[in-house]
Tab-separated table of C-alpha atoms in Angstrom:
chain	number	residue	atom	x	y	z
A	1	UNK	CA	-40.791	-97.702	-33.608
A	2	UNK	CA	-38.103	-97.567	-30.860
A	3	UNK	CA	-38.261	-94.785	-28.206
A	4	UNK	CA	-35.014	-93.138	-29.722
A	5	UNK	CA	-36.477	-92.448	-32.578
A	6	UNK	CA	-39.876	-90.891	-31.433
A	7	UNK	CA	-37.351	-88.074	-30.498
A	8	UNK	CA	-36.399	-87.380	-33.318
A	9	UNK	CA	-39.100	-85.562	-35.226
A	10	UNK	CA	-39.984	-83.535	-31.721
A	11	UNK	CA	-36.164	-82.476	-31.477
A	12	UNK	CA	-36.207	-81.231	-34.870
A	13	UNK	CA	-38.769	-79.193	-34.736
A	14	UNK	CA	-37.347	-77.596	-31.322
A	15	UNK	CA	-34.245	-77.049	-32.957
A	16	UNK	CA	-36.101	-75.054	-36.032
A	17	UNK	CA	-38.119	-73.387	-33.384
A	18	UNK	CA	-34.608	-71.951	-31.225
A	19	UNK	CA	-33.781	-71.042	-34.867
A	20	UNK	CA	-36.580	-68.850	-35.958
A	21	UNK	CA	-36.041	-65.580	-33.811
A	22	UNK	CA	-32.578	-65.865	-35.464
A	23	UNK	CA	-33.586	-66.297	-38.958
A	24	UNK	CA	-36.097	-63.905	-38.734
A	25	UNK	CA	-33.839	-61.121	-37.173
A	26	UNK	CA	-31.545	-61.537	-40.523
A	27	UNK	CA	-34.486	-61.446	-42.768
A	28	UNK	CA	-35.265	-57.628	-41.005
A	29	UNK	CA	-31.489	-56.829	-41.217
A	30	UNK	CA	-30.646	-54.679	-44.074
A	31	UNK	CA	-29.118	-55.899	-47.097
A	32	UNK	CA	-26.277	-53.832	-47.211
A	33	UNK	CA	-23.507	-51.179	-45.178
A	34	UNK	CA	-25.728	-48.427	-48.327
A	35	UNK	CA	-29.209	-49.545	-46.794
A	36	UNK	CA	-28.187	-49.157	-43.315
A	37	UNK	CA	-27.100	-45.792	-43.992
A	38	UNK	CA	-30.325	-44.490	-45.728
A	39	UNK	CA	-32.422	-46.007	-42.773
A	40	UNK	CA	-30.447	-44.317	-40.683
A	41	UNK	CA	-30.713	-40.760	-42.593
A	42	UNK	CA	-34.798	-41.679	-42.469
A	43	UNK	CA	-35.072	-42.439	-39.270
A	44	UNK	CA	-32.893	-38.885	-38.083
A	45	UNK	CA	-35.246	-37.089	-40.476
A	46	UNK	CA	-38.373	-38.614	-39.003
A	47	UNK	CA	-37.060	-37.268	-35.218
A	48	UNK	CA	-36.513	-33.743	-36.205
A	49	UNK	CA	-39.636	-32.994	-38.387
A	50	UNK	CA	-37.288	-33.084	-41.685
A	51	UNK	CA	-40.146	-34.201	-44.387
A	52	UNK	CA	-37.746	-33.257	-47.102
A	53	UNK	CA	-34.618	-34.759	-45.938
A	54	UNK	CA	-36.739	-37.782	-45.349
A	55	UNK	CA	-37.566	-38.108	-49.276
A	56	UNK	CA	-33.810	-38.071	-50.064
A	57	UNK	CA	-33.380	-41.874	-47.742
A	58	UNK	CA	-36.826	-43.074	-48.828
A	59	UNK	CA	-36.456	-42.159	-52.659
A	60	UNK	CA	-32.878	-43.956	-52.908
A	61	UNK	CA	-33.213	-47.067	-50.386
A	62	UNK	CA	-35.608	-49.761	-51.213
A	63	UNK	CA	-34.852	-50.732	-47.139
A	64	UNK	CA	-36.383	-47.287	-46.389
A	65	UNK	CA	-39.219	-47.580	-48.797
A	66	UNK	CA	-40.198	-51.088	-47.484
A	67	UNK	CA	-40.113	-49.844	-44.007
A	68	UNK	CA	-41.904	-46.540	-44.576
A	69	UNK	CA	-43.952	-47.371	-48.021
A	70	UNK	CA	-47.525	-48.480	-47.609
A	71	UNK	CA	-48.737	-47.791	-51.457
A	72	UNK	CA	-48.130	-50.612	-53.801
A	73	UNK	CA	-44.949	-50.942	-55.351
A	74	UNK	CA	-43.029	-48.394	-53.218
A	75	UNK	CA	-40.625	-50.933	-53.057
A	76	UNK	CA	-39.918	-51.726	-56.347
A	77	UNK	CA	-40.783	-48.888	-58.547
A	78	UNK	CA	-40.145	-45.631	-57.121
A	79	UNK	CA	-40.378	-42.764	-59.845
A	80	UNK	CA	-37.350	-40.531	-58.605
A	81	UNK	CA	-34.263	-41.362	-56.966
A	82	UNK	CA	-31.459	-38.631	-55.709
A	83	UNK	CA	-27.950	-38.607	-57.611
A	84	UNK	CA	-25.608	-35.967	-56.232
A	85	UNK	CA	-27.836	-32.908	-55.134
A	86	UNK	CA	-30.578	-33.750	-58.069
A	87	UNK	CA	-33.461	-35.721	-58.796
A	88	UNK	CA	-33.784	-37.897	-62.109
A	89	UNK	CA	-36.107	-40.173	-63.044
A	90	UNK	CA	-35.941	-43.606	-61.756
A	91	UNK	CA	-36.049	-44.846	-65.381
A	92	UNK	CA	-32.772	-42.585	-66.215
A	93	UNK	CA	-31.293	-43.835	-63.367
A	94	UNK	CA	-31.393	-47.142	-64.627
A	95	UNK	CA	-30.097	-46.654	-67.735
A	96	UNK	CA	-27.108	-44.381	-66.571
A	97	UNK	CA	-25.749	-47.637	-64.702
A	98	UNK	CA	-26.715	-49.487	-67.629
A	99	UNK	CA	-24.799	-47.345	-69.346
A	100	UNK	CA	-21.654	-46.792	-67.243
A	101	UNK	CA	-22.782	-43.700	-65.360
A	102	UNK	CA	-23.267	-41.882	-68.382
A	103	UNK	CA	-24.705	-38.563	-67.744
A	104	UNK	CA	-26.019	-38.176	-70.834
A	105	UNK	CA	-28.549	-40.881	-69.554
A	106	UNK	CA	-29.616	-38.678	-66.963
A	107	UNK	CA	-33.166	-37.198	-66.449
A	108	UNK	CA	-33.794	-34.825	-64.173
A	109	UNK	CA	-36.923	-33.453	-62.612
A	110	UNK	CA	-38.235	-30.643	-60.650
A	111	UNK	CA	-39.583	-31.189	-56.927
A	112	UNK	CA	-41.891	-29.332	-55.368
A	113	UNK	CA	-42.917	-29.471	-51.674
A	114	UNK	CA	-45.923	-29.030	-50.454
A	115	UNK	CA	-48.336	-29.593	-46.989
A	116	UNK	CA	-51.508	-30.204	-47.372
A	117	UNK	CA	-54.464	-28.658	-44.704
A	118	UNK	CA	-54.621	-32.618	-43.676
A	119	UNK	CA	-50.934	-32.897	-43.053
A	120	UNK	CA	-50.180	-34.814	-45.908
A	121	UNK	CA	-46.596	-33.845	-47.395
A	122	UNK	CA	-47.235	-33.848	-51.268
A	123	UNK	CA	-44.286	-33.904	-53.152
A	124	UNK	CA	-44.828	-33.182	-56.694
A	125	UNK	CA	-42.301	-34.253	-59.629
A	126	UNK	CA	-41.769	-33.466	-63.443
A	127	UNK	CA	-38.729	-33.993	-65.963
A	128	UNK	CA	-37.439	-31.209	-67.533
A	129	UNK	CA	-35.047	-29.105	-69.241
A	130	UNK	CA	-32.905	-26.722	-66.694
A	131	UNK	CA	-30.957	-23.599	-67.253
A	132	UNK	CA	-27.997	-24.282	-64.671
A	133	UNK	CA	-27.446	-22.095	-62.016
A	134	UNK	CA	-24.784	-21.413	-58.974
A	135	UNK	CA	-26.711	-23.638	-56.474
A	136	UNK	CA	-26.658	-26.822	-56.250
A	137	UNK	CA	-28.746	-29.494	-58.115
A	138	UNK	CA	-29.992	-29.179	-61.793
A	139	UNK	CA	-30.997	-24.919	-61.704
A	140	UNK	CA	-33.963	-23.444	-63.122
A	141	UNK	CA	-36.896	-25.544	-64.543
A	142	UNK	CA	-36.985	-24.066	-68.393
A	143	UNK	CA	-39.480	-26.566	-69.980
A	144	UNK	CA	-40.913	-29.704	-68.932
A	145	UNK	CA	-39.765	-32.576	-71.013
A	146	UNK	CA	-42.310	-35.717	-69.980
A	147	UNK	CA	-45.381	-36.777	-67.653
A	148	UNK	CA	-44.188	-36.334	-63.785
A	149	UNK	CA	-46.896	-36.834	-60.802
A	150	UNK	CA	-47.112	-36.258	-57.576
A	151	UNK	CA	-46.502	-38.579	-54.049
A	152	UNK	CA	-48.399	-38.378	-51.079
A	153	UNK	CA	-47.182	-39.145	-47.307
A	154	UNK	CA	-48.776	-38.920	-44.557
A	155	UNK	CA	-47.658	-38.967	-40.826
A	156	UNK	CA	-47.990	-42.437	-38.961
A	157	UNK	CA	-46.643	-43.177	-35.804
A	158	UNK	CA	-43.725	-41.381	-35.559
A	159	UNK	CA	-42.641	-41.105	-39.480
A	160	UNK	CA	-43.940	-40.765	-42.886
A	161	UNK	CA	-45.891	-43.423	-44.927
A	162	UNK	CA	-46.248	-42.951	-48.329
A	163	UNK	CA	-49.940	-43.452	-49.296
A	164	UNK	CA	-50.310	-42.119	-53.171
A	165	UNK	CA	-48.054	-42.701	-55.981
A	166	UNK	CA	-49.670	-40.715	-58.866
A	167	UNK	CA	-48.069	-40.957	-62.186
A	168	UNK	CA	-49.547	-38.579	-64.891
A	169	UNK	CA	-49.879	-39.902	-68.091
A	170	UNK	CA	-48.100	-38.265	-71.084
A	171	UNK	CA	-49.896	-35.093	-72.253
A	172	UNK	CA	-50.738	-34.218	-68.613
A	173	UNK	CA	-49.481	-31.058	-66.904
C-alpha cells in the first residue's frame, strides 16, 4: 500500500465529518416557506401565554407537532386540523383535498378549552352538526355527529408538549 493512498480513507472520513453539522442543520430546517410560518405562529404563542393560538400552528404543521409533540403519532395523525376560522376532522380534511376542496367533504367539530388544577391545557373535540351564526367559524354545536376525544398538553420548558391523544370510540360521549 503506498503512503498516498493510506490518505485516502482518513481524508474521507474528515471530509464527511466537516459535512455533518451541515447536513444535519438541513435535516432541522423546515420543509417548507407553510412550515416556517406555523413554527413561527407556535413559537409567538408559546412567549405570550397564548395556549389556544398555539393549537391553531401545532394542529396544522406537522413541523410544529414534531417539535412540540411528545405522544405517539403527533406527527402523523393529528385528529383536527384548522381550515379558515374552523376545526374539521383530520380525516375530512383529507378527503376535501382528495376531493378538490370540496366543502361538502368537510367535518367540523366543536373545541372546548379547558385548564386543568395541574396546568395541563385539555382541549376537548367532537364532530357535529352546527346552526351557523354571525361569528366566525362553524356557529352553534346542534348535535354531535361522531366519536371526538380530548388532547392533553402540558407546559415544558418554555412551550406546550402534547402528552395525551385520546380518541373516543364510537358510541362514546
Amino acid at each position: 500500500m503506498k503512503k498516498s493512498e493510506a490518505w485516502t480513507p482518513r481524508m474521507l472520513a474528515a471530509a464527511l465529518f466537516a459535512l455533518m453539522p451541515a447536513a444535519s442543520a438541513i435535516a432541522d430546517e423546515p420543509a417548507s416557506e407553510s412550515d416556517r410560518f406555523f413554527l413561527d405562529e407556535a413559537a409567538s404563542a408559546c412567549r405570550s401565554g397564548d395556549f389556544p393560538a398555539f393549537l391553531w400552528p401545532f394542529a396544522n404543521s406537522s413541523a410544529v407537532r414534531a417539535r412540540y409533540g411528545a405522544a405517539a403519532g403527533a406527527s402523523d395523525d393529528f385528529p383536527i386540523v384548522m381550515i379558515d376560522y374552523s376545526y374539521v376532522t383530520r380525516a375530512s380534511e383529507r378527503l376535501f383535498e382528495a376531493n378538490g376542496g370540496d366543502p361538502r367533504q368537510l367535518v367540523y367539530v366543536q373545541v372546548d378549552f379547558s385548564t386543568g388544577p395541574d396546568g395541563v391545557e385539555r382541549v376537548d373535540w367532537a364532530p357535529g352538526r352546527f346552526e351557523p351564526d354571525e361569528g366566525d367559524g362553524p356557529g352553534t354545536l346542534i348535535e354531535k355527529t361522531g366519536p371526538g376525544g380530548s388532547l392533553h398538553f402540558r407546559k415544558a420548558a418554555d412551550c406546550w408538549q402534547l402528552t395525551q391523544d385520546i380518541r373516543n370510540k364510537a358510541g362514546a360521549p
